[in-house]
XYZ file of C-alpha atoms in Angstrom:
136
model
C 15.514 4.061 -15.814
C 12.817 3.019 -18.015
C 12.769 4.775 -21.270
C 8.659 5.356 -21.791
C 6.368 7.267 -24.661
C 4.337 9.133 -21.865
C 4.056 8.622 -18.322
C 0.015 9.734 -18.937
C -0.304 6.745 -21.089
C 0.627 4.295 -18.248
C -1.934 6.139 -15.716
C -4.635 6.046 -18.416
C -3.768 2.019 -19.435
C -4.471 1.028 -15.524
C -7.167 3.036 -14.956
C -5.919 5.154 -12.134
C -3.500 7.565 -11.513
C -0.026 6.904 -10.538
C 1.224 10.307 -9.708
C 4.621 9.543 -12.202
C 4.590 13.082 -12.831
C 3.931 14.969 -9.119
C 1.718 17.967 -9.398
C 0.602 17.773 -12.871
C -1.528 14.468 -11.660
C -3.574 16.670 -9.405
C -5.047 19.176 -11.072
C -6.966 19.366 -14.570
C -4.385 19.044 -16.865
C -3.478 15.095 -16.145
C -4.192 12.909 -18.671
C -6.493 10.246 -17.401
C -8.725 13.097 -15.949
C -8.886 14.900 -19.344
C -9.565 11.538 -21.413
C -10.535 9.028 -18.762
C -9.765 6.373 -21.754
C -7.417 4.028 -22.196
C -4.697 4.885 -24.795
C -4.722 3.371 -28.433
C -7.179 2.892 -30.884
C -9.383 0.842 -29.233
C -9.201 2.446 -25.791
C -13.168 3.408 -25.813
C -14.106 -0.264 -26.588
C -15.675 -2.231 -24.209
C -12.698 -3.226 -21.487
C -13.235 -7.526 -21.519
C -12.143 -9.804 -18.717
C -8.745 -10.312 -17.755
C -7.510 -13.887 -16.859
C -5.817 -14.290 -13.414
C -2.244 -14.172 -15.187
C -3.206 -10.862 -16.424
C -4.035 -9.393 -13.309
C -0.865 -10.362 -11.686
C 0.856 -9.084 -15.112
C -0.814 -5.412 -14.733
C 0.233 -5.376 -10.736
C 3.604 -6.113 -11.377
C 4.387 -3.486 -14.187
C 2.557 -1.140 -11.882
C 5.074 -1.503 -9.446
C 7.509 -1.495 -12.104
C 6.234 1.807 -13.784
C 5.846 3.262 -9.262
C 9.354 2.551 -8.640
C 11.357 3.440 -11.586
C 12.857 -0.319 -12.077
C 13.529 -3.042 -15.373
C 12.254 -5.844 -15.305
C 15.724 -6.976 -14.368
C 16.050 -5.074 -11.617
C 12.825 -5.668 -9.782
C 13.492 -9.737 -10.114
C 16.975 -8.905 -8.336
C 15.045 -7.246 -5.819
C 12.497 -10.048 -5.471
C 15.317 -12.768 -4.978
C 16.602 -10.897 -2.480
C 13.193 -10.694 -0.719
C 12.684 -14.120 -0.874
C 15.799 -15.500 0.916
C 14.487 -13.389 4.006
C 12.194 -14.723 6.218
C 9.010 -13.605 6.331
C 6.452 -12.800 3.941
C 7.491 -12.058 0.665
C 5.338 -9.915 -0.316
C 6.309 -7.682 2.728
C 9.999 -8.150 2.567
C 9.623 -6.660 -1.443
C 7.955 -3.470 -0.490
C 10.009 -2.843 2.478
C 13.345 -3.391 0.201
C 12.086 -0.389 -2.504
C 10.727 1.508 -0.069
C 14.194 1.636 1.640
C 16.250 2.938 -1.991
C 17.501 6.049 -2.094
C 15.110 7.688 -4.555
C 12.083 6.893 -2.648
C 13.914 7.923 0.659
C 14.085 11.272 -0.969
C 10.673 11.180 -2.542
C 9.010 10.307 0.686
C 10.769 12.869 2.531
C 9.169 15.885 -0.019
C 12.155 17.046 -1.362
C 10.633 15.634 -4.938
C 7.483 15.956 -6.020
C 7.691 12.594 -7.751
C 9.799 9.614 -7.989
C 11.378 10.437 -11.332
C 12.538 13.855 -9.971
C 14.014 12.324 -6.692
C 15.865 9.947 -9.021
C 17.414 12.294 -11.219
C 18.384 14.681 -8.274
C 20.191 11.170 -6.547
C 21.825 10.855 -9.704
C 22.910 13.916 -10.259
C 24.678 13.985 -6.917
C 22.348 16.301 -4.999
C 22.251 14.088 -1.940
C 24.180 13.558 0.618
C 24.457 10.774 2.841
C 26.504 10.231 5.843
C 28.136 13.892 4.964
C 29.076 12.323 1.610
C 28.038 12.159 -2.048
C 25.617 9.672 -3.443
C 24.800 9.156 -7.277
C 23.350 5.591 -7.145
C 19.371 5.597 -6.662
C 18.814 2.116 -5.045
């Protein structure tokens, strides 16, 4: 799992709610609602134009943070998706949505993907009557 300083900083960095803290992001205590600026010393400064590469990198990082993957894990999933027939982007999202931690989150057993990952890794989820502790 990714070790980050603050999940609210990630939402503020990209300027949109990513719902990494579950219900807290819906209420008035959400970091992006409270502050509304980018994190850091220059958060209130004007926002400069980002290059095409910068935009692509930001989207990749958002996907990583959303699904709780490392760069290596995302690269593995991407190579698996690129070897499949069809559009790589669609196959990539299909693979990410099929992960057990995401299925637990989508089923409503957890309020965030991080909590769903925690439930799976601690063996609270049964698949075909067997305990599973691997989120992928």
